[in-house]
XYZ file of C-alpha atoms in Angstrom:
208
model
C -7.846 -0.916 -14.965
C -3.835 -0.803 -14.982
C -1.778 -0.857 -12.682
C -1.400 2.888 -11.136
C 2.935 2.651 -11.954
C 5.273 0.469 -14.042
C 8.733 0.237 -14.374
C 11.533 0.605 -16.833
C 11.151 1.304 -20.540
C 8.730 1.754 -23.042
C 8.820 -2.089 -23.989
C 8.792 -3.138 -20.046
C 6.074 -0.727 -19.252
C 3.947 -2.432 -21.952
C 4.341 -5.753 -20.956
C 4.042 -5.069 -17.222
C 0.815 -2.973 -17.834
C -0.550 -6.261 -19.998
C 0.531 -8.223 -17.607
C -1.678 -6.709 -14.380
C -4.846 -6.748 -16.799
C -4.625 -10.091 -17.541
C -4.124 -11.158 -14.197
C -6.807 -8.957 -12.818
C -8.848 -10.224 -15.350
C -8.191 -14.330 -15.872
C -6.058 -14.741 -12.522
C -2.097 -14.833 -12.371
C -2.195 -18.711 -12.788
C -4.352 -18.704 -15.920
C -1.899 -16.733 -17.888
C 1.076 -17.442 -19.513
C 3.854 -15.720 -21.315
C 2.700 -15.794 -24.908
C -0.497 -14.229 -23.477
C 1.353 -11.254 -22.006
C 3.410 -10.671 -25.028
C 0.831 -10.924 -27.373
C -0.879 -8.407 -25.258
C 1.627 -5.927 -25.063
C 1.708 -6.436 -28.728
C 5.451 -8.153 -28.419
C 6.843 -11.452 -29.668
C 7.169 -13.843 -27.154
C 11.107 -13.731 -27.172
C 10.920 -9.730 -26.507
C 9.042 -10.670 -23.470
C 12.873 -12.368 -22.050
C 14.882 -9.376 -22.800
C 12.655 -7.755 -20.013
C 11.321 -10.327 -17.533
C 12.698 -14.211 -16.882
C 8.937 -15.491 -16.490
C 5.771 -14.174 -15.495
C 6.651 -14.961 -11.540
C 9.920 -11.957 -12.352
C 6.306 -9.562 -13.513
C 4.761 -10.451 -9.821
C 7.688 -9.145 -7.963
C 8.088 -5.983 -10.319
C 4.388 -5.311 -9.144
C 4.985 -6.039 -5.475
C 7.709 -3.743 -5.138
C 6.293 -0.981 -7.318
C 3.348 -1.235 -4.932
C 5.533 -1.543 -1.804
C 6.992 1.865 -3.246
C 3.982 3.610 -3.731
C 2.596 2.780 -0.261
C 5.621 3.707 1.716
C 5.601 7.099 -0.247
C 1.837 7.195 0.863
C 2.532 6.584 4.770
C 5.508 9.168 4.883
C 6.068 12.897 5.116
C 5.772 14.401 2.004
C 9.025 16.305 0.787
C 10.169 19.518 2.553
C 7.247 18.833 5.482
C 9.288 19.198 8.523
C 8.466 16.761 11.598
C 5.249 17.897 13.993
C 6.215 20.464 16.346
C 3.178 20.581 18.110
C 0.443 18.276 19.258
C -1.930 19.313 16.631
C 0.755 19.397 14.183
C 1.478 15.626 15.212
C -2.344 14.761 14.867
C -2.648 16.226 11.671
C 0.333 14.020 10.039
C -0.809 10.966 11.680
C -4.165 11.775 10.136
C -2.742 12.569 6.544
C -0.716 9.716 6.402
C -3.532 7.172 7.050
C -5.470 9.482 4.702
C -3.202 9.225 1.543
C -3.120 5.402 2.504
C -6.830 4.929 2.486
C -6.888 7.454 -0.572
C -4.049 5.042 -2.365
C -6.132 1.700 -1.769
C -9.294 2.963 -2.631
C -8.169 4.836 -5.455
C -6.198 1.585 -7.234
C -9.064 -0.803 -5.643
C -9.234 -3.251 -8.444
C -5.986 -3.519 -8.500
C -5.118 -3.314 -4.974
C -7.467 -6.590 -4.973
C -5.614 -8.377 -6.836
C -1.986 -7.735 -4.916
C -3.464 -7.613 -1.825
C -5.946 -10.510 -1.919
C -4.369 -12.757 -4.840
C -0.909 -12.264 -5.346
C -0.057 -12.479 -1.682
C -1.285 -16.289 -2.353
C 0.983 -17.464 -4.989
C 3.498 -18.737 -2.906
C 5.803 -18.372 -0.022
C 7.623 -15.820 -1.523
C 5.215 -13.194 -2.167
C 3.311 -13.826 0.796
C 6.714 -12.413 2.743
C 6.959 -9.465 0.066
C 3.614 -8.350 1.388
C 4.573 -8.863 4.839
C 7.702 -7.033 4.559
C 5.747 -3.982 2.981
C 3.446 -4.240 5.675
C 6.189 -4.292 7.889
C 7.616 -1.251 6.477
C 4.841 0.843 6.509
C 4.602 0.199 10.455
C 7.788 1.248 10.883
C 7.246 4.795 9.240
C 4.390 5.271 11.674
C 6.731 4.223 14.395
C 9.234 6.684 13.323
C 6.229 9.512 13.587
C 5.142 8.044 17.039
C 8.685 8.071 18.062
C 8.674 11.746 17.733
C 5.296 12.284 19.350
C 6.464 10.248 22.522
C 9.999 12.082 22.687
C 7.368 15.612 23.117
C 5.517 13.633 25.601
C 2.281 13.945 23.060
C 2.080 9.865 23.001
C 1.831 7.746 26.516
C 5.628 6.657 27.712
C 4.364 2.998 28.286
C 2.773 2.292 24.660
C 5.107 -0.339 22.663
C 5.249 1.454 19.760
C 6.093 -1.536 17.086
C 2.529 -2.255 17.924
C 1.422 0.806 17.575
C 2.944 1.399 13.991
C 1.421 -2.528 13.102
C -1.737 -1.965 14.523
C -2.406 1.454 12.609
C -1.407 -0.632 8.950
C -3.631 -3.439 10.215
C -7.014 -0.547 10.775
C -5.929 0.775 7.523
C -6.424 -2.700 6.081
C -9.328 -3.150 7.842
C -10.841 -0.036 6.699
C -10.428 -0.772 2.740
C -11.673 -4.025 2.740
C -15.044 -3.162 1.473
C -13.584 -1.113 -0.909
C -11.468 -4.302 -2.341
C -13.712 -7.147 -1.891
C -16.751 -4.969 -3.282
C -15.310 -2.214 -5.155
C -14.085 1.842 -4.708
C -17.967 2.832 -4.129
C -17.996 1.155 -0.586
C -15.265 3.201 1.427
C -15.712 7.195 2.007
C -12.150 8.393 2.038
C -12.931 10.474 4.185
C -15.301 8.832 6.710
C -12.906 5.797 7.014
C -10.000 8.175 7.522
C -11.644 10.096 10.439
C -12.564 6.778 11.827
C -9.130 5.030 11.543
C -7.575 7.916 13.400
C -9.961 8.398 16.336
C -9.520 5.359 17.288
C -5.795 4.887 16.507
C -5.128 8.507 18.532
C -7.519 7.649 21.471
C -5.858 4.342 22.067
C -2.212 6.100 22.519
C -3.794 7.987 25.585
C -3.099 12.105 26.091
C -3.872 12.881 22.744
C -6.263 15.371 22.342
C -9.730 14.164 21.088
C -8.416 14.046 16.815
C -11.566 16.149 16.094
């Protein structure tokens, strides 16, 4: 499996595709330039004009992933904000959706940046932290807006709120990355996720 987006040009998109197999498949610290190049079907200079190492091809994946989940956990283009209570369920719902959806969908390689790359060192351990991060704040924003039409409880810190609905999300794909797609029902683990995410902010209707 590839990764699900790459960046740049034709040459770049080669070696960054090459790149996230052979890490998936040998682990990032058993593989080495010439490897990636050779790969990609590129000399091992052309690799240079694109990358500075293979550590420069770790962040390009972290923050192509950190792009695709933050467009996962936000309002899609031209939906305007929840104007009723159902309204606000529903986006809360289809955001946690489309992020159980994106997880399960790229598991293998979701694996691999979620489980392995966060380990390399101190510096893409914060990268995933920071997109973690982010993501809570975009369901902050959305709880924001729920509490300003009294639809979430006026004493719920809602930081926590927006961390503890990326943290269920994580919690809910694990099967599907430690054991593969086949383990986690989209669906199932997005009804769950919600229920109990929409229960805990108190006066929400039951999420159905």
């Amino acid at each position: 499996m590839t990764a699900p987006a790459s960046p740049g040009s034709d040459r770049a998109t080669q070696l960054y595709t090459a790149a996230v197999d052979l890490f998936m498949a040998n682990g990032y610290r058993d593989v080495d330039v010439a490897e990636i190049a050779a790969a990609a079907g590129a000399s091992h200079g052309t690799f240079y004009n694109y990358f500075r190492n293979k550590r420069d091809v770790l962040t390009a994946i972290q923050a192509t992933t950190e792009a695709q989940i933050i467009a996962a956990v936000s309002a899609p283009d031209g939906v305007p904000p929840p104007s009723t209570r159902d309204e606000f369920v529903d986006q809360v719902r289809d955001r946690i959706a489309c992020a159980i959806a994106y997880f399960v969908e790229n598991a293998e390689f979701m694996a691999f940046v979620t489980l392995t790359a966060a380990g390399v060192d101190d510096d893409a351990l914060a990268a995933t932290l920071t997109t973690h991060q982010r993501a809570a704040e975009r369901f902050t924003r959305l709880f924001e807006h729920g509490r300003e039409h009294g639809w979430v409880h006026p004493d719920l810190d809602l930081d926590v709120a927006g961390q503890a609905t990326v943290s269920a999300i994580i919690t809910s794909v694990l099967p599907a990355l430690v054991d593969g797609a086949d383990n986690v029902d989209v669906e199932e683990a997005t009804a769950l996720c919600a229920k109990y995410l929409l229960n805990g902010m108190r006066g929400l209707a039951d999420p159905r």
